[in-house]
mmCIF file with all atom_site columns, C-alpha atoms in Angstrom:
data_model
loop_
_atom_site.group_PDB
_atom_site.id
_atom_site.type_symbol
_atom_site.label_atom_id
_atom_site.label_alt_id
_atom_site.label_comp_id
_atom_site.label_asym_id
_atom_site.label_entity_id
_atom_site.label_seq_id
_atom_site.pdbx_PDB_ins_code
_atom_site.Cartn_x
_atom_site.Cartn_y
_atom_site.Cartn_z
_atom_site.occupancy
_atom_site.B_iso_or_equiv
_atom_site.pdbx_formal_charge
_atom_site.auth_seq_id
_atom_site.auth_comp_id
_atom_site.auth_asym_id
_atom_site.auth_atom_id
_atom_site.pdbx_PDB_model_num
ATOM 1   C CA . MET A 1 1   ? 0.000  0.000   0.000   1.00 0.00 ? 1   MET A CA 1
ATOM 2   C CA . GLU A 1 2   ? 1.336  3.435   -0.892  1.00 0.00 ? 2   GLU A CA 1
ATOM 3   C CA . LYS A 1 3   ? 0.830  6.728   0.896   1.00 0.00 ? 3   LYS A CA 1
ATOM 4   C CA . ASN A 1 4   ? 0.932  10.042  -0.970  1.00 0.00 ? 4   ASN A CA 1
ATOM 5   C CA . THR A 1 5   ? 1.922  13.259  0.767   1.00 0.00 ? 5   THR A CA 1
ATOM 6   C CA . ASN A 1 6   ? 1.516  16.608  -0.939  1.00 0.00 ? 6   ASN A CA 1
ATOM 7   C CA . TYR A 1 7   ? 3.486  19.709  -0.015  1.00 0.00 ? 7   TYR A CA 1
ATOM 8   C CA . LEU A 1 8   ? 3.699  23.322  -1.036  1.00 0.00 ? 8   LEU A CA 1
ATOM 9   C CA . VAL A 1 9   ? 7.314  24.446  -1.376  1.00 0.00 ? 9   VAL A CA 1
ATOM 10  C CA . GLY A 1 10  ? 8.276  28.099  -1.033  1.00 0.00 ? 10  GLY A CA 1
ATOM 11  C CA . VAL A 1 11  ? 11.672 29.105  -2.405  1.00 0.00 ? 11  VAL A CA 1
ATOM 12  C CA . PHE A 1 12  ? 13.397 32.099  -0.803  1.00 0.00 ? 12  PHE A CA 1
ATOM 13  C CA . GLY A 1 13  ? 16.632 33.767  -1.847  1.00 0.00 ? 13  GLY A CA 1
ATOM 14  C CA . ASP A 1 14  ? 17.210 35.821  1.299   1.00 0.00 ? 14  ASP A CA 1
ATOM 15  C CA . GLU A 1 15  ? 17.304 34.520  4.868   1.00 0.00 ? 15  GLU A CA 1
ATOM 16  C CA . ASP A 1 16  ? 15.839 37.666  6.427   1.00 0.00 ? 16  ASP A CA 1
ATOM 17  C CA . ILE A 1 17  ? 12.833 37.536  4.098   1.00 0.00 ? 17  ILE A CA 1
ATOM 18  C CA . MET A 1 18  ? 12.459 33.831  4.809   1.00 0.00 ? 18  MET A CA 1
ATOM 19  C CA . ILE A 1 19  ? 12.431 34.340  8.600   1.00 0.00 ? 19  ILE A CA 1
ATOM 20  C CA . LYS A 1 20  ? 9.845  37.125  8.258   1.00 0.00 ? 20  LYS A CA 1
ATOM 21  C CA . ALA A 1 21  ? 7.771  34.777  6.088   1.00 0.00 ? 21  ALA A CA 1
ATOM 22  C CA . VAL A 1 22  ? 7.999  32.017  8.697   1.00 0.00 ? 22  VAL A CA 1
ATOM 23  C CA . LYS A 1 23  ? 6.698  34.385  11.381  1.00 0.00 ? 23  LYS A CA 1
ATOM 24  C CA . ALA A 1 24  ? 3.956  35.725  9.107   1.00 0.00 ? 24  ALA A CA 1
ATOM 25  C CA . LEU A 1 25  ? 2.695  32.276  8.115   1.00 0.00 ? 25  LEU A CA 1
ATOM 26  C CA . ARG A 1 26  ? 2.748  30.962  11.684  1.00 0.00 ? 26  ARG A CA 1
ATOM 27  C CA . LYS A 1 27  ? 0.819  34.071  12.740  1.00 0.00 ? 27  LYS A CA 1
ATOM 28  C CA . LYS A 1 28  ? -1.840 33.141  10.168  1.00 0.00 ? 28  LYS A CA 1
ATOM 29  C CA . GLY A 1 29  ? -2.048 29.652  11.660  1.00 0.00 ? 29  GLY A CA 1
ATOM 30  C CA . VAL A 1 30  ? -0.109 27.807  8.961   1.00 0.00 ? 30  VAL A CA 1
ATOM 31  C CA . ASN A 1 31  ? 1.722  24.701  10.160  1.00 0.00 ? 31  ASN A CA 1
ATOM 32  C CA . ILE A 1 32  ? 5.166  24.628  8.564   1.00 0.00 ? 32  ILE A CA 1
ATOM 33  C CA . TYR A 1 33  ? 6.507  21.117  8.024   1.00 0.00 ? 33  TYR A CA 1
ATOM 34  C CA . GLU A 1 34  ? 10.186 22.060  7.739   1.00 0.00 ? 34  GLU A CA 1
ATOM 35  C CA . VAL A 1 35  ? 12.578 24.747  6.526   1.00 0.00 ? 35  VAL A CA 1
ATOM 36  C CA . PHE A 1 36  ? 15.805 23.798  4.760   1.00 0.00 ? 36  PHE A CA 1
ATOM 37  C CA . THR A 1 37  ? 18.717 26.198  4.490   1.00 0.00 ? 37  THR A CA 1
ATOM 38  C CA . PRO A 1 38  ? 22.113 25.792  2.795   1.00 0.00 ? 38  PRO A CA 1
ATOM 39  C CA . TYR A 1 39  ? 23.840 27.066  5.956   1.00 0.00 ? 39  TYR A CA 1
ATOM 40  C CA . PRO A 1 40  ? 22.869 27.612  9.610   1.00 0.00 ? 40  PRO A CA 1
ATOM 41  C CA . VAL A 1 41  ? 20.538 30.583  10.039  1.00 0.00 ? 41  VAL A CA 1
ATOM 42  C CA . HIS A 1 42  ? 20.428 32.263  13.427  1.00 0.00 ? 42  HIS A CA 1
ATOM 43  C CA . PHE A 1 43  ? 17.039 32.608  15.149  1.00 0.00 ? 43  PHE A CA 1
ATOM 44  C CA . LEU A 1 44  ? 15.329 30.275  12.655  1.00 0.00 ? 44  LEU A CA 1
ATOM 45  C CA . GLU A 1 45  ? 14.584 27.751  15.411  1.00 0.00 ? 45  GLU A CA 1
ATOM 46  C CA . ASP A 1 46  ? 12.971 30.498  17.477  1.00 0.00 ? 46  ASP A CA 1
ATOM 47  C CA . ALA A 1 47  ? 10.883 31.642  14.505  1.00 0.00 ? 47  ALA A CA 1
ATOM 48  C CA . LEU A 1 48  ? 9.712  28.065  13.902  1.00 0.00 ? 48  LEU A CA 1
ATOM 49  C CA . GLY A 1 49  ? 8.877  27.638  17.591  1.00 0.00 ? 49  GLY A CA 1
ATOM 50  C CA . TYR A 1 50  ? 11.115 24.631  18.084  1.00 0.00 ? 50  TYR A CA 1
ATOM 51  C CA . LYS A 1 51  ? 11.451 23.389  21.626  1.00 0.00 ? 51  LYS A CA 1
ATOM 52  C CA . ARG A 1 52  ? 14.727 22.284  23.144  1.00 0.00 ? 52  ARG A CA 1
ATOM 53  C CA . SER A 1 53  ? 15.778 18.830  21.923  1.00 0.00 ? 53  SER A CA 1
ATOM 54  C CA . TRP A 1 54  ? 15.273 15.832  24.202  1.00 0.00 ? 54  TRP A CA 1
ATOM 55  C CA . MET A 1 55  ? 18.487 14.230  22.972  1.00 0.00 ? 55  MET A CA 1
ATOM 56  C CA . PRO A 1 56  ? 20.631 15.435  25.954  1.00 0.00 ? 56  PRO A CA 1
ATOM 57  C CA . LYS A 1 57  ? 18.130 13.783  28.302  1.00 0.00 ? 57  LYS A CA 1
ATOM 58  C CA . ALA A 1 58  ? 18.389 10.588  26.265  1.00 0.00 ? 58  ALA A CA 1
ATOM 59  C CA . ALA A 1 59  ? 22.197 10.747  26.507  1.00 0.00 ? 59  ALA A CA 1
ATOM 60  C CA . PHE A 1 60  ? 22.000 11.143  30.290  1.00 0.00 ? 60  PHE A CA 1
ATOM 61  C CA . GLY A 1 61  ? 19.543 8.250   30.585  1.00 0.00 ? 61  GLY A CA 1
ATOM 62  C CA . PHE A 1 62  ? 21.618 5.866   28.481  1.00 0.00 ? 62  PHE A CA 1
ATOM 63  C CA . GLY A 1 63  ? 24.790 6.957   30.294  1.00 0.00 ? 63  GLY A CA 1
ATOM 64  C CA . ALA A 1 64  ? 23.151 6.276   33.674  1.00 0.00 ? 64  ALA A CA 1
ATOM 65  C CA . LEU A 1 65  ? 22.051 2.865   32.382  1.00 0.00 ? 65  LEU A CA 1
ATOM 66  C CA . GLY A 1 66  ? 25.653 2.126   31.313  1.00 0.00 ? 66  GLY A CA 1
ATOM 67  C CA . THR A 1 67  ? 26.966 3.136   34.737  1.00 0.00 ? 67  THR A CA 1
ATOM 68  C CA . THR A 1 68  ? 24.441 0.930   36.507  1.00 0.00 ? 68  THR A CA 1
ATOM 69  C CA . CYS A 1 69  ? 25.134 -2.063  34.267  1.00 0.00 ? 69  CYS A CA 1
ATOM 70  C CA . ALA A 1 70  ? 28.908 -1.660  34.697  1.00 0.00 ? 70  ALA A CA 1
ATOM 71  C CA . ILE A 1 71  ? 28.759 -1.566  38.495  1.00 0.00 ? 71  ILE A CA 1
ATOM 72  C CA . LEU A 1 72  ? 26.303 -4.482  38.719  1.00 0.00 ? 72  LEU A CA 1
ATOM 73  C CA . LEU A 1 73  ? 28.284 -6.577  36.230  1.00 0.00 ? 73  LEU A CA 1
ATOM 74  C CA . GLN A 1 74  ? 31.623 -6.037  37.957  1.00 0.00 ? 74  GLN A CA 1
ATOM 75  C CA . SER A 1 75  ? 30.123 -6.560  41.399  1.00 0.00 ? 75  SER A CA 1
ATOM 76  C CA . TRP A 1 76  ? 28.510 -9.822  40.309  1.00 0.00 ? 76  TRP A CA 1
ATOM 77  C CA . ILE A 1 77  ? 31.642 -11.141 38.585  1.00 0.00 ? 77  ILE A CA 1
ATOM 78  C CA . MET A 1 78  ? 34.199 -10.085 41.198  1.00 0.00 ? 78  MET A CA 1
ATOM 79  C CA . GLY A 1 79  ? 32.022 -10.638 44.234  1.00 0.00 ? 79  GLY A CA 1
ATOM 80  C CA . PHE A 1 80  ? 30.027 -13.784 43.443  1.00 0.00 ? 80  PHE A CA 1
ATOM 81  C CA . GLU A 1 81  ? 30.678 -15.506 40.118  1.00 0.00 ? 81  GLU A CA 1
ATOM 82  C CA . TRP A 1 82  ? 34.497 -15.445 40.062  1.00 0.00 ? 82  TRP A CA 1
ATOM 83  C CA . PRO A 1 83  ? 35.730 -13.860 43.316  1.00 0.00 ? 83  PRO A CA 1
ATOM 84  C CA . MET A 1 84  ? 39.389 -12.941 43.284  1.00 0.00 ? 84  MET A CA 1
ATOM 85  C CA . ILE A 1 85  ? 41.608 -11.078 45.714  1.00 0.00 ? 85  ILE A CA 1
ATOM 86  C CA . ILE A 1 86  ? 43.718 -8.644  43.693  1.00 0.00 ? 86  ILE A CA 1
ATOM 87  C CA . GLY A 1 87  ? 46.433 -6.709  45.509  1.00 0.00 ? 87  GLY A CA 1
ATOM 88  C CA . GLY A 1 88  ? 44.918 -7.463  48.881  1.00 0.00 ? 88  GLY A CA 1
ATOM 89  C CA . LYS A 1 89  ? 41.719 -5.554  48.063  1.00 0.00 ? 89  LYS A CA 1
ATOM 90  C CA . GLY A 1 90  ? 38.186 -6.716  48.784  1.00 0.00 ? 90  GLY A CA 1
ATOM 91  C CA . PHE A 1 91  ? 36.030 -8.547  46.277  1.00 0.00 ? 91  PHE A CA 1
ATOM 92  C CA . ILE A 1 92  ? 33.891 -5.526  45.569  1.00 0.00 ? 92  ILE A CA 1
ATOM 93  C CA . ALA A 1 93  ? 36.373 -2.631  45.374  1.00 0.00 ? 93  ALA A CA 1
ATOM 94  C CA . ILE A 1 94  ? 34.365 0.206   43.883  1.00 0.00 ? 94  ILE A CA 1
ATOM 95  C CA . PRO A 1 95  ? 37.366 2.505   43.113  1.00 0.00 ? 95  PRO A CA 1
ATOM 96  C CA . ASP A 1 96  ? 38.846 -0.218  40.915  1.00 0.00 ? 96  ASP A CA 1
ATOM 97  C CA . PHE A 1 97  ? 35.608 -0.364  38.928  1.00 0.00 ? 97  PHE A CA 1
ATOM 98  C CA . VAL A 1 98  ? 35.991 3.221   37.706  1.00 0.00 ? 98  VAL A CA 1
ATOM 99  C CA . PRO A 1 99  ? 37.808 2.573   34.363  1.00 0.00 ? 99  PRO A CA 1
ATOM 100 C CA . ILE A 1 100 ? 35.341 -0.041  33.099  1.00 0.00 ? 100 ILE A CA 1
ATOM 101 C CA . THR A 1 101 ? 32.396 1.929   34.478  1.00 0.00 ? 101 THR A CA 1
ATOM 102 C CA . PHE A 1 102 ? 33.566 5.013   32.597  1.00 0.00 ? 102 PHE A CA 1
ATOM 103 C CA . GLU A 1 103 ? 33.999 3.082   29.357  1.00 0.00 ? 103 GLU A CA 1
ATOM 104 C CA . LEU A 1 104 ? 30.565 1.435   29.539  1.00 0.00 ? 104 LEU A CA 1
ATOM 105 C CA . THR A 1 105 ? 28.954 4.776   30.401  1.00 0.00 ? 105 THR A CA 1
ATOM 106 C CA . VAL A 1 106 ? 30.423 6.327   27.248  1.00 0.00 ? 106 VAL A CA 1
ATOM 107 C CA . LEU A 1 107 ? 29.581 3.251   25.139  1.00 0.00 ? 107 LEU A CA 1
ATOM 108 C CA . PHE A 1 108 ? 25.924 3.105   26.240  1.00 0.00 ? 108 PHE A CA 1
ATOM 109 C CA . SER A 1 109 ? 25.542 6.854   25.799  1.00 0.00 ? 109 SER A CA 1
ATOM 110 C CA . ALA A 1 110 ? 27.044 6.814   22.293  1.00 0.00 ? 110 ALA A CA 1
ATOM 111 C CA . PHE A 1 111 ? 24.988 3.881   21.009  1.00 0.00 ? 111 PHE A CA 1
ATOM 112 C CA . GLY A 1 112 ? 21.874 5.195   22.741  1.00 0.00 ? 112 GLY A CA 1
ATOM 113 C CA . MET A 1 113 ? 22.290 8.591   21.113  1.00 0.00 ? 113 MET A CA 1
ATOM 114 C CA . ALA A 1 114 ? 22.807 7.007   17.698  1.00 0.00 ? 114 ALA A CA 1
ATOM 115 C CA . GLY A 1 115 ? 19.689 4.857   18.096  1.00 0.00 ? 115 GLY A CA 1
ATOM 116 C CA . SER A 1 116 ? 17.675 7.807   19.403  1.00 0.00 ? 116 SER A CA 1
ATOM 117 C CA . PHE A 1 117 ? 18.722 9.850   16.390  1.00 0.00 ? 117 PHE A CA 1
ATOM 118 C CA . PHE A 1 118 ? 17.559 7.173   13.946  1.00 0.00 ? 118 PHE A CA 1
ATOM 119 C CA . VAL A 1 119 ? 14.220 6.879   15.751  1.00 0.00 ? 119 VAL A CA 1
ATOM 120 C CA . SER A 1 120 ? 13.655 10.631  16.092  1.00 0.00 ? 120 SER A CA 1
ATOM 121 C CA . GLN A 1 121 ? 14.467 11.243  12.422  1.00 0.00 ? 121 GLN A CA 1
ATOM 122 C CA . ASP A 1 122 ? 12.328 8.303   11.278  1.00 0.00 ? 122 ASP A CA 1
ATOM 123 C CA . LEU A 1 123 ? 15.236 6.769   9.378   1.00 0.00 ? 123 LEU A CA 1
ATOM 124 C CA . LYS A 1 124 ? 14.012 3.357   8.378   1.00 0.00 ? 124 LYS A CA 1
ATOM 125 C CA . PRO A 1 125 ? 13.940 1.086   5.332   1.00 0.00 ? 125 PRO A CA 1
ATOM 126 C CA . HIS A 1 126 ? 11.535 2.144   2.562   1.00 0.00 ? 126 HIS A CA 1
ATOM 127 C CA . LYS A 1 127 ? 11.634 5.722   3.810   1.00 0.00 ? 127 LYS A CA 1
ATOM 128 C CA . VAL A 1 128 ? 11.686 7.862   0.687   1.00 0.00 ? 128 VAL A CA 1
ATOM 129 C CA . PRO A 1 129 ? 14.303 10.626  0.871   1.00 0.00 ? 129 PRO A CA 1
ATOM 130 C CA . GLN A 1 130 ? 12.426 13.908  0.873   1.00 0.00 ? 130 GLN A CA 1
ATOM 131 C CA . ILE A 1 131 ? 14.350 16.315  -1.340  1.00 0.00 ? 131 ILE A CA 1
ATOM 132 C CA . PHE A 1 132 ? 12.001 19.235  -1.829  1.00 0.00 ? 132 PHE A CA 1
ATOM 133 C CA . ASP A 1 133 ? 14.352 21.246  -4.018  1.00 0.00 ? 133 ASP A CA 1
ATOM 134 C CA . ARG A 1 134 ? 17.935 20.462  -4.930  1.00 0.00 ? 134 ARG A CA 1
ATOM 135 C CA . ARG A 1 135 ? 18.837 24.128  -4.435  1.00 0.00 ? 135 ARG A CA 1
ATOM 136 C CA . GLN A 1 136 ? 18.255 23.697  -0.685  1.00 0.00 ? 136 GLN A CA 1
ATOM 137 C CA . SER A 1 137 ? 21.916 22.652  -0.397  1.00 0.00 ? 137 SER A CA 1
ATOM 138 C CA . ASP A 1 138 ? 23.130 25.365  -2.770  1.00 0.00 ? 138 ASP A CA 1
ATOM 139 C CA . ASP A 1 139 ? 21.844 28.926  -2.483  1.00 0.00 ? 139 ASP A CA 1
ATOM 140 C CA . LYS A 1 140 ? 18.121 28.854  -1.683  1.00 0.00 ? 140 LYS A CA 1
ATOM 141 C CA . HIS A 1 141 ? 16.050 28.598  1.475   1.00 0.00 ? 141 HIS A CA 1
ATOM 142 C CA . ILE A 1 142 ? 13.202 26.123  1.157   1.00 0.00 ? 142 ILE A CA 1
ATOM 143 C CA . MET A 1 143 ? 9.994  26.140  3.193   1.00 0.00 ? 143 MET A CA 1
ATOM 144 C CA . ALA A 1 144 ? 7.855  22.994  3.003   1.00 0.00 ? 144 ALA A CA 1
ATOM 145 C CA . ILE A 1 145 ? 4.202  22.994  4.072   1.00 0.00 ? 145 ILE A CA 1
ATOM 146 C CA . ASP A 1 146 ? 2.195  19.795  4.395   1.00 0.00 ? 146 ASP A CA 1
ATOM 147 C CA . LEU A 1 147 ? -1.184 20.494  2.793   1.00 0.00 ? 147 LEU A CA 1
ATOM 148 C CA . ALA A 1 148 ? -2.951 17.738  4.730   1.00 0.00 ? 148 ALA A CA 1
ATOM 149 C CA . ASN A 1 149 ? -1.859 19.260  8.041   1.00 0.00 ? 149 ASN A CA 1
ATOM 150 C CA . ASN A 1 150 ? -3.337 22.708  7.471   1.00 0.00 ? 150 ASN A CA 1
ATOM 151 C CA . LYS A 1 151 ? -6.807 24.158  7.672   1.00 0.00 ? 151 LYS A CA 1
ATOM 152 C CA . LEU A 1 152 ? -6.171 26.813  5.009   1.00 0.00 ? 152 LEU A CA 1
ATOM 153 C CA . SER A 1 153 ? -6.668 25.890  1.385   1.00 0.00 ? 153 SER A CA 1
ATOM 154 C CA . GLU A 1 154 ? -3.824 25.381  -1.061  1.00 0.00 ? 154 GLU A CA 1
ATOM 155 C CA . GLU A 1 155 ? -4.610 28.648  -2.840  1.00 0.00 ? 155 GLU A CA 1
ATOM 156 C CA . GLU A 1 156 ? -4.666 30.608  0.413   1.00 0.00 ? 156 GLU A CA 1
ATOM 157 C CA . ILE A 1 157 ? -1.265 29.242  1.464   1.00 0.00 ? 157 ILE A CA 1
ATOM 158 C CA . LYS A 1 158 ? 0.156  29.935  -2.006  1.00 0.00 ? 158 LYS A CA 1
ATOM 159 C CA . ALA A 1 159 ? -1.028 33.524  -1.741  1.00 0.00 ? 159 ALA A CA 1
ATOM 160 C CA . LEU A 1 160 ? 0.520  33.902  1.726   1.00 0.00 ? 160 LEU A CA 1
ATOM 161 C CA . LEU A 1 161 ? 3.854  32.539  0.495   1.00 0.00 ? 161 LEU A CA 1
ATOM 162 C CA . SER A 1 162 ? 3.889  34.888  -2.477  1.00 0.00 ? 162 SER A CA 1
ATOM 163 C CA . GLU A 1 163 ? 2.940  37.881  -0.329  1.00 0.00 ? 163 GLU A CA 1
ATOM 164 C CA . SER A 1 164 ? 5.707  36.964  2.134   1.00 0.00 ? 164 SER A CA 1
ATOM 165 C CA . GLY A 1 165 ? 8.402  37.211  -0.522  1.00 0.00 ? 165 GLY A CA 1
ATOM 166 C CA . ALA A 1 166 ? 8.741  33.688  -1.920  1.00 0.00 ? 166 ALA A CA 1
ATOM 167 C CA . GLU A 1 167 ? 10.467 33.740  -5.305  1.00 0.00 ? 167 GLU A CA 1
ATOM 168 C CA . GLU A 1 168 ? 8.721  30.526  -6.346  1.00 0.00 ? 168 GLU A CA 1
ATOM 169 C CA . VAL A 1 169 ? 5.880  28.432  -4.973  1.00 0.00 ? 169 VAL A CA 1
ATOM 170 C CA . ASN A 1 170 ? 5.917  24.840  -6.217  1.00 0.00 ? 170 ASN A CA 1
ATOM 171 C CA . ASN A 1 171 ? 4.018  21.644  -5.546  1.00 0.00 ? 171 ASN A CA 1
ATOM 172 C CA . LYS A 1 172 ? 5.883  18.561  -4.432  1.00 0.00 ? 172 LYS A CA 1
ATOM 173 C CA . SER A 1 173 ? 4.531  15.117  -3.629  1.00 0.00 ? 173 SER A CA 1
ATOM 174 C CA . PHE A 1 174 ? 6.133  12.004  -2.247  1.00 0.00 ? 174 PHE A CA 1
ATOM 175 C CA . THR A 1 175 ? 4.970  8.432   -2.428  1.00 0.00 ? 175 THR A CA 1
ATOM 176 C CA . GLU A 1 176 ? 5.955  6.199   0.434   1.00 0.00 ? 176 GLU A CA 1
ATOM 177 C CA . LYS A 1 177 ? 5.338  2.512   0.718   1.00 0.00 ? 177 LYS A CA 1
ATOM 178 C CA . GLU A 1 178 ? 3.524  1.643   3.914   1.00 0.00 ? 178 GLU A CA 1
ATOM 179 C CA . LYS A 1 179 ? 5.074  -1.574  5.092   1.00 0.00 ? 179 LYS A CA 1
ATOM 180 C CA . LYS A 1 180 ? 4.025  -3.260  8.288   1.00 0.00 ? 180 LYS A CA 1
ATOM 181 C CA . GLY A 1 181 ? 6.436  -5.447  10.139  1.00 0.00 ? 181 GLY A CA 1
ATOM 182 C CA . ASN A 1 182 ? 8.483  -5.801  13.269  1.00 0.00 ? 182 ASN A CA 1
ATOM 183 C CA . PHE A 1 183 ? 11.952 -4.445  13.987  1.00 0.00 ? 183 PHE A CA 1
ATOM 184 C CA . PHE A 1 184 ? 13.714 -7.498  12.583  1.00 0.00 ? 184 PHE A CA 1
ATOM 185 C CA . ASP A 1 185 ? 11.793 -7.208  9.292   1.00 0.00 ? 185 ASP A CA 1
ATOM 186 C CA . TYR A 1 186 ? 12.959 -3.604  8.974   1.00 0.00 ? 186 TYR A CA 1
ATOM 187 C CA . VAL A 1 187 ? 16.580 -4.591  9.630   1.00 0.00 ? 187 VAL A CA 1
ATOM 188 C CA . ALA A 1 188 ? 16.358 -7.387  7.063   1.00 0.00 ? 188 ALA A CA 1
ATOM 189 C CA . ASP A 1 189 ? 14.855 -5.019  4.498   1.00 0.00 ? 189 ASP A CA 1
ATOM 190 C CA . LEU A 1 190 ? 17.536 -2.424  5.198   1.00 0.00 ? 190 LEU A CA 1
ATOM 191 C CA . PHE A 1 191 ? 20.203 -4.843  4.010   1.00 0.00 ? 191 PHE A CA 1
ATOM 192 C CA . THR A 1 192 ? 18.200 -6.074  1.036   1.00 0.00 ? 192 THR A CA 1
ATOM 193 C CA . ASN A 1 193 ? 15.880 -3.523  -0.533  1.00 0.00 ? 193 ASN A CA 1
ATOM 194 C CA . GLY A 1 194 ? 15.947 -0.397  1.612   1.00 0.00 ? 194 GLY A CA 1
ATOM 195 C CA . VAL A 1 195 ? 19.333 0.946   0.579   1.00 0.00 ? 195 VAL A CA 1
ATOM 196 C CA . THR A 1 196 ? 18.695 0.176   -3.075  1.00 0.00 ? 196 THR A CA 1
ATOM 197 C CA . ASP A 1 197 ? 15.310 1.908   -3.045  1.00 0.00 ? 197 ASP A CA 1
ATOM 198 C CA . SER A 1 198 ? 16.722 5.008   -1.404  1.00 0.00 ? 198 SER A CA 1
ATOM 199 C CA . ALA A 1 199 ? 19.620 5.191   -3.847  1.00 0.00 ? 199 ALA A CA 1
ATOM 200 C CA . ARG A 1 200 ? 17.260 4.751   -6.799  1.00 0.00 ? 200 ARG A CA 1
ATOM 201 C CA . GLU A 1 201 ? 15.013 7.513   -5.485  1.00 0.00 ? 201 GLU A CA 1
ATOM 202 C CA . LEU A 1 202 ? 17.947 9.886   -5.067  1.00 0.00 ? 202 LEU A CA 1
ATOM 203 C CA . LYS A 1 203 ? 19.171 9.116   -8.560  1.00 0.00 ? 203 LYS A CA 1
ATOM 204 C CA . GLY A 1 204 ? 15.730 9.656   -10.028 1.00 0.00 ? 204 GLY A CA 1
#
């Protein structure tokens, strides 16, 4: 089964005009899907109303999990499973656990952050790369608006974009295959069809 998503794409040549347009459209109640810029633009996140990312909290949580696992693992091994007296110290010598605890904390945090990023960005097999305009990595600022997620009509949003200074207003649609399956199906597809489909879509 395939899912079609239709967008309106506003093309801006100046970042100041684009930020003013973002504020104007949000003031009119338009939900902006995403804005793409060829370089970082200050205050764009504020104009879009983005909240602070939850990724640092995820890093802390995974790091705390790594610390807990490291201490429990070393305590169980050195204190119960394979007790050894090293240098006259006790079986559970917490100061000696610091190096491995530090390493596992960093390892859990790094892998947890990577996994959180993939989940938060919805990077999965059969996900069609959404390239709204190839100039978004060159010299233009691109504003994408999901038509299905707005109460205003397509013509009204087009008029607002034009009045806000958009050089072009284009239509863009994506077709995504809706595939149901568990995590292991997605991983299997990633190594079989997912990469090929994405590469073909980029090439096309």
